[in-house]
């Protein structure tokens, strides 16, 4: 595996880091939970402040799905600790998840989080900062989703939560989920399952086409 060229299905690389909740070794911290590792470009910036506030407000949703969440930027611990007070104040929330202080960029490099395109997304020395990366990692330490947003565009963390819901239900029931699916809605029976077998399992199977079959669970 080359640094920064992770693929879906790879094991998440392990690392040691300093965080706002103490030092961690990533895989020991994560244990056998689902986890979301996400980076932001820089502390005390407006879009990042709204994003981390949104992640904090979803705390009950992460907890109810047994998902551990951890943030990361190349800022120092001191910076993170001061900024968390601003996030809490301005976004009317409480940040309960740890944030990694990846000052030497070791984790950002390992996970391919550094900006390769935006000449303004750099520190005072001109070194690239992180972009808005998200990794969803399953209980077996397998990377199941990677997204990379540019610094200028805040993410939609409801969408990240929706993907976890999809992954969890697809793993459990061996199904797939259609466009814009939300938890509780009908799912898709994958083409690998014969219709006669699907009907035995799902008597209310809705066969729109031989390859397009919906069911409730
Ligand atoms: C922001 O969070 O507002 C931001 C950070 C880096 C580049 C652009 C925007």
mmCIF file of C-alpha atoms and ligand atoms in Angstrom:
data_model
loop_
_atom_site.group_PDB
_atom_site.id
_atom_site.type_symbol
_atom_site.label_atom_id
_atom_site.label_comp_id
_atom_site.label_asym_id
_atom_site.label_seq_id
_atom_site.Cartn_x
_atom_site.Cartn_y
_atom_site.Cartn_z
ATOM 1 C CA UNK A 1 0.000 0.000 0.000
ATOM 2 C CA UNK A 2 1.376 3.388 -1.043
ATOM 3 C CA UNK A 3 0.854 6.279 1.363
ATOM 4 C CA UNK A 4 -2.295 8.204 0.586
ATOM 5 C CA UNK A 5 -3.686 5.670 -1.886
ATOM 6 C CA UNK A 6 -6.163 3.896 0.303
ATOM 7 C CA UNK A 7 -8.968 1.950 -1.378
ATOM 8 C CA UNK A 8 -12.366 0.860 -0.156
ATOM 9 C CA UNK A 9 -11.869 -2.533 1.464
ATOM 10 C CA UNK A 10 -8.403 -1.721 2.821
ATOM 11 C CA UNK A 11 -7.765 -2.111 6.538
ATOM 12 C CA UNK A 12 -7.540 1.295 8.168
ATOM 13 C CA UNK A 13 -3.873 2.081 8.809
ATOM 14 C CA UNK A 14 -3.099 2.233 12.507
ATOM 15 C CA UNK A 15 -1.424 5.274 14.058
ATOM 16 C CA UNK A 16 -0.619 6.935 17.350
ATOM 17 C CA UNK A 17 -1.791 10.505 17.874
ATOM 18 C CA UNK A 18 -2.365 13.230 20.423
ATOM 19 C CA UNK A 19 -6.012 14.204 20.758
ATOM 20 C CA UNK A 20 -8.102 16.605 22.807
ATOM 21 C CA UNK A 21 -9.064 13.587 24.924
ATOM 22 C CA UNK A 22 -5.538 12.257 25.423
ATOM 23 C CA UNK A 23 -3.112 10.136 23.400
ATOM 24 C CA UNK A 24 -4.580 7.295 21.342
ATOM 25 C CA UNK A 25 -3.564 4.368 19.219
ATOM 26 C CA UNK A 26 -6.280 4.458 16.580
ATOM 27 C CA UNK A 27 -7.253 0.781 16.376
ATOM 28 C CA UNK A 28 -7.269 0.400 20.183
ATOM 29 C CA UNK A 29 -9.383 3.552 20.518
ATOM 30 C CA UNK A 30 -11.805 2.317 17.856
ATOM 31 C CA UNK A 31 -11.886 -1.286 19.118
ATOM 32 C CA UNK A 32 -14.674 -3.170 17.341
ATOM 33 C CA UNK A 33 -16.950 -0.189 16.716
ATOM 34 C CA UNK A 34 -17.907 1.647 13.578
ATOM 35 C CA UNK A 35 -15.814 4.811 13.343
ATOM 36 C CA UNK A 36 -15.753 8.049 11.407
ATOM 37 C CA UNK A 37 -12.373 9.710 10.964
ATOM 38 C CA UNK A 38 -12.707 13.149 9.389
ATOM 39 C CA UNK A 39 -10.384 16.049 8.734
ATOM 40 C CA UNK A 40 -10.989 19.785 8.476
ATOM 41 C CA UNK A 41 -8.568 22.373 7.039
ATOM 42 C CA UNK A 42 -7.968 24.639 9.999
ATOM 43 C CA UNK A 43 -9.211 25.677 13.432
ATOM 44 C CA UNK A 44 -10.856 29.099 13.850
ATOM 45 C CA UNK A 45 -12.202 29.140 10.281
ATOM 46 C CA UNK A 46 -15.884 29.684 9.547
ATOM 47 C CA UNK A 47 -16.917 26.644 7.488
ATOM 48 C CA UNK A 48 -15.000 24.278 9.801
ATOM 49 C CA UNK A 49 -16.689 25.835 12.834
ATOM 50 C CA UNK A 50 -20.134 25.082 11.357
ATOM 51 C CA UNK A 51 -19.104 21.552 10.364
ATOM 52 C CA UNK A 52 -17.743 20.545 13.757
ATOM 53 C CA UNK A 53 -20.815 22.081 15.371
ATOM 54 C CA UNK A 54 -23.016 19.918 13.127
ATOM 55 C CA UNK A 55 -21.052 16.776 14.024
ATOM 56 C CA UNK A 56 -21.402 17.610 17.729
ATOM 57 C CA UNK A 57 -25.156 18.118 17.362
ATOM 58 C CA UNK A 58 -25.468 14.626 15.870
ATOM 59 C CA UNK A 59 -23.968 13.131 19.030
ATOM 60 C CA UNK A 60 -27.096 11.137 19.970
ATOM 61 C CA UNK A 61 -27.293 9.746 16.427
ATOM 62 C CA UNK A 62 -23.670 8.561 16.508
ATOM 63 C CA UNK A 63 -24.178 7.060 19.972
ATOM 64 C CA UNK A 64 -27.379 5.219 19.050
ATOM 65 C CA UNK A 65 -25.562 3.531 16.158
ATOM 66 C CA UNK A 66 -22.407 2.789 18.224
ATOM 67 C CA UNK A 67 -20.287 4.983 15.947
ATOM 68 C CA UNK A 68 -17.122 6.580 17.321
ATOM 69 C CA UNK A 69 -16.285 9.930 15.748
ATOM 70 C CA UNK A 70 -12.874 11.590 15.658
ATOM 71 C CA UNK A 71 -11.782 14.817 13.950
ATOM 72 C CA UNK A 72 -8.339 15.863 12.720
ATOM 73 C CA UNK A 73 -6.409 18.884 11.530
ATOM 74 C CA UNK A 74 -2.774 19.949 11.490
ATOM 75 C CA UNK A 75 -3.342 22.484 14.273
ATOM 76 C CA UNK A 76 -1.899 22.172 17.762
ATOM 77 C CA UNK A 77 -3.670 20.812 20.809
ATOM 78 C CA UNK A 78 -3.727 24.274 22.351
ATOM 79 C CA UNK A 79 -5.482 25.601 19.252
ATOM 80 C CA UNK A 80 -8.059 22.774 19.260
ATOM 81 C CA UNK A 81 -8.835 23.284 22.939
ATOM 82 C CA UNK A 82 -9.458 27.021 22.505
ATOM 83 C CA UNK A 83 -11.438 26.541 19.293
ATOM 84 C CA UNK A 84 -13.760 23.942 20.866
ATOM 85 C CA UNK A 85 -14.949 26.693 23.241
ATOM 86 C CA UNK A 86 -15.849 28.831 20.208
ATOM 87 C CA UNK A 87 -17.640 25.930 18.491
ATOM 88 C CA UNK A 88 -19.674 25.267 21.631
ATOM 89 C CA UNK A 89 -20.536 28.941 21.986
ATOM 90 C CA UNK A 90 -21.357 29.830 18.376
ATOM 91 C CA UNK A 91 -22.994 26.561 17.304
ATOM 92 C CA UNK A 92 -24.915 26.096 20.558
ATOM 93 C CA UNK A 93 -23.607 22.601 21.218
ATOM 94 C CA UNK A 94 -20.974 20.637 23.138
ATOM 95 C CA UNK A 95 -18.130 18.947 21.264
ATOM 96 C CA UNK A 96 -17.791 15.545 22.928
ATOM 97 C CA UNK A 97 -15.680 13.763 20.321
ATOM 98 C CA UNK A 98 -11.850 13.925 20.267
ATOM 99 C CA UNK A 99 -9.920 15.972 17.715
ATOM 100 C CA UNK A 100 -6.446 14.833 16.623
ATOM 101 C CA UNK A 101 -3.669 17.443 16.694
ATOM 102 C CA UNK A 102 -1.729 16.166 13.656
ATOM 103 C CA UNK A 103 0.884 18.897 13.779
ATOM 104 C CA UNK A 104 3.513 16.813 11.932
ATOM 105 C CA UNK A 105 0.927 15.738 9.285
ATOM 106 C CA UNK A 106 1.793 12.083 9.810
ATOM 107 C CA UNK A 107 -1.832 10.891 9.934
ATOM 108 C CA UNK A 108 -2.920 13.297 7.176
ATOM 109 C CA UNK A 109 -0.162 11.891 4.950
ATOM 110 C CA UNK A 110 -1.001 8.272 5.818
ATOM 111 C CA UNK A 111 -4.676 8.804 4.940
ATOM 112 C CA UNK A 112 -4.140 11.098 1.927
ATOM 113 C CA UNK A 113 -5.892 14.068 3.527
ATOM 114 C CA UNK A 114 -3.546 16.860 2.425
ATOM 115 C CA UNK A 115 -4.670 19.440 -0.115
ATOM 116 C CA UNK A 116 -3.055 19.005 -3.532
ATOM 117 C CA UNK A 117 -4.959 21.656 -5.433
ATOM 118 C CA UNK A 118 -5.819 24.781 -3.445
ATOM 119 C CA UNK A 119 -2.857 27.211 -3.174
ATOM 120 C CA UNK A 120 -4.711 29.138 -0.443
ATOM 121 C CA UNK A 121 -5.232 26.073 1.780
ATOM 122 C CA UNK A 122 -1.732 26.246 3.242
ATOM 123 C CA UNK A 123 -0.202 27.207 6.582
ATOM 124 C CA UNK A 124 2.021 30.237 7.246
ATOM 125 C CA UNK A 125 5.045 28.329 5.891
ATOM 126 C CA UNK A 126 3.188 27.410 2.666
ATOM 127 C CA UNK A 127 2.735 23.763 3.693
ATOM 128 C CA UNK A 128 -0.573 22.218 2.537
ATOM 129 C CA UNK A 129 -3.343 21.863 5.084
ATOM 130 C CA UNK A 130 -5.891 19.067 5.172
ATOM 131 C CA UNK A 131 -9.012 18.992 3.007
ATOM 132 C CA UNK A 132 -12.430 17.792 4.178
ATOM 133 C CA UNK A 133 -11.896 14.015 4.169
ATOM 134 C CA UNK A 134 -14.247 11.454 5.689
ATOM 135 C CA UNK A 135 -13.519 7.778 6.293
ATOM 136 C CA UNK A 136 -16.217 5.398 7.500
ATOM 137 C CA UNK A 137 -14.586 2.337 9.041
ATOM 138 C CA UNK A 138 -16.479 -0.782 10.065
ATOM 139 C CA UNK A 139 -16.076 -2.963 13.173
ATOM 140 C CA UNK A 140 -13.543 -5.146 11.304
ATOM 141 C CA UNK A 141 -11.333 -2.076 10.673
ATOM 142 C CA UNK A 142 -12.237 -2.094 6.982
ATOM 143 C CA UNK A 143 -12.595 1.234 5.172
ATOM 144 C CA UNK A 144 -16.143 1.314 3.777
ATOM 145 C CA UNK A 145 -16.459 4.913 2.528
ATOM 146 C CA UNK A 146 -14.046 7.683 1.618
ATOM 147 C CA UNK A 147 -15.034 11.156 0.538
ATOM 148 C CA UNK A 148 -12.863 14.191 -0.086
ATOM 149 C CA UNK A 149 -14.390 17.657 -0.254
ATOM 150 C CA UNK A 150 -12.435 20.809 -1.076
ATOM 151 C CA UNK A 151 -11.754 23.320 1.672
ATOM 152 C CA UNK A 152 -14.351 25.737 0.300
ATOM 153 C CA UNK A 153 -17.318 23.345 0.613
ATOM 154 C CA UNK A 154 -18.800 22.297 3.928
ATOM 155 C CA UNK A 155 -19.999 18.716 4.091
ATOM 156 C CA UNK A 156 -23.460 17.327 4.840
ATOM 157 C CA UNK A 157 -23.046 15.105 7.903
ATOM 158 C CA UNK A 158 -26.671 13.931 7.655
ATOM 159 C CA UNK A 159 -25.497 12.245 4.455
ATOM 160 C CA UNK A 160 -22.605 10.576 6.302
ATOM 161 C CA UNK A 161 -25.082 9.286 8.869
ATOM 162 C CA UNK A 162 -27.335 8.057 6.029
ATOM 163 C CA UNK A 163 -24.412 6.102 4.552
ATOM 164 C CA UNK A 164 -23.715 4.437 7.900
ATOM 165 C CA UNK A 165 -27.399 3.478 8.128
ATOM 166 C CA UNK A 166 -27.179 2.002 4.640
ATOM 167 C CA UNK A 167 -23.948 0.108 5.334
ATOM 168 C CA UNK A 168 -25.287 -1.297 8.599
ATOM 169 C CA UNK A 169 -28.565 -2.483 7.052
ATOM 170 C CA UNK A 170 -26.873 -3.827 3.906
ATOM 171 C CA UNK A 171 -24.376 -5.808 5.998
ATOM 172 C CA UNK A 172 -27.129 -7.243 8.173
ATOM 173 C CA UNK A 173 -29.677 -8.146 5.479
ATOM 174 C CA UNK A 174 -27.481 -8.527 2.365
ATOM 175 C CA UNK A 175 -29.505 -5.909 0.498
ATOM 176 C CA UNK A 176 -28.716 -2.594 -1.210
ATOM 177 C CA UNK A 177 -30.312 0.842 -0.838
ATOM 178 C CA UNK A 178 -31.669 3.021 -3.661
ATOM 179 C CA UNK A 179 -31.131 6.661 -4.450
ATOM 180 C CA UNK A 180 -31.840 9.033 -1.555
ATOM 181 C CA UNK A 181 -32.854 6.099 0.656
ATOM 182 C CA UNK A 182 -33.492 6.830 4.302
ATOM 183 C CA UNK A 183 -33.645 4.475 7.278
ATOM 184 C CA UNK A 184 -37.043 2.722 7.364
ATOM 185 C CA UNK A 185 -37.685 2.944 3.616
ATOM 186 C CA UNK A 186 -37.799 0.037 1.157
ATOM 187 C CA UNK A 187 -34.512 -1.564 0.185
ATOM 188 C CA UNK A 188 -33.349 -3.273 -3.000
ATOM 189 C CA UNK A 189 -32.767 -6.995 -3.400
ATOM 190 C CA UNK A 190 -29.477 -7.341 -5.280
ATOM 191 C CA UNK A 191 -29.380 -9.047 -8.703
ATOM 192 C CA UNK A 192 -27.286 -11.909 -7.258
ATOM 193 C CA UNK A 193 -30.453 -13.210 -5.529
ATOM 194 C CA UNK A 194 -32.898 -15.140 -7.799
ATOM 195 C CA UNK A 195 -36.478 -13.820 -7.712
ATOM 196 C CA UNK A 196 -37.811 -17.232 -6.567
ATOM 197 C CA UNK A 197 -35.431 -17.148 -3.581
ATOM 198 C CA UNK A 198 -36.210 -13.486 -2.873
ATOM 199 C CA UNK A 199 -39.972 -14.238 -2.816
ATOM 200 C CA UNK A 200 -39.433 -16.944 -0.193
ATOM 201 C CA UNK A 201 -37.529 -14.488 1.994
ATOM 202 C CA UNK A 202 -39.643 -11.403 1.222
ATOM 203 C CA UNK A 203 -43.257 -12.421 0.352
ATOM 204 C CA UNK A 204 -44.170 -8.758 -0.357
ATOM 205 C CA UNK A 205 -41.362 -8.396 -2.921
ATOM 206 C CA UNK A 206 -42.165 -5.671 -5.468
ATOM 207 C CA UNK A 207 -40.755 -6.839 -8.812
ATOM 208 C CA UNK A 208 -40.641 -3.778 -11.105
ATOM 209 C CA UNK A 209 -38.195 -5.453 -13.513
ATOM 210 C CA UNK A 210 -36.351 -8.754 -13.049
ATOM 211 C CA UNK A 211 -33.314 -6.700 -11.975
ATOM 212 C CA UNK A 212 -35.233 -4.017 -10.016
ATOM 213 C CA UNK A 213 -36.868 -5.469 -6.933
ATOM 214 C CA UNK A 214 -37.855 -3.654 -3.756
ATOM 215 C CA UNK A 215 -38.825 -4.946 -0.343
ATOM 216 C CA UNK A 216 -39.505 -3.621 3.114
ATOM 217 C CA UNK A 217 -37.600 -5.298 5.915
HETATM 218 C C1 LIG B 1 -13.370 27.540 6.386
HETATM 219 O O1 LIG B 1 -13.515 26.669 7.213
HETATM 220 O O2 LIG B 1 -14.114 28.516 6.343
HETATM 221 C C2 LIG B 1 -12.291 27.426 5.357
HETATM 222 C C3 LIG B 1 -11.091 26.827 5.685
HETATM 223 C C4 LIG B 1 -10.101 26.749 4.730
HETATM 224 C C5 LIG B 1 -10.317 27.227 3.460
HETATM 225 C C6 LIG B 1 -11.548 27.794 3.121
HETATM 226 C C7 LIG B 1 -12.547 27.885 4.082
#
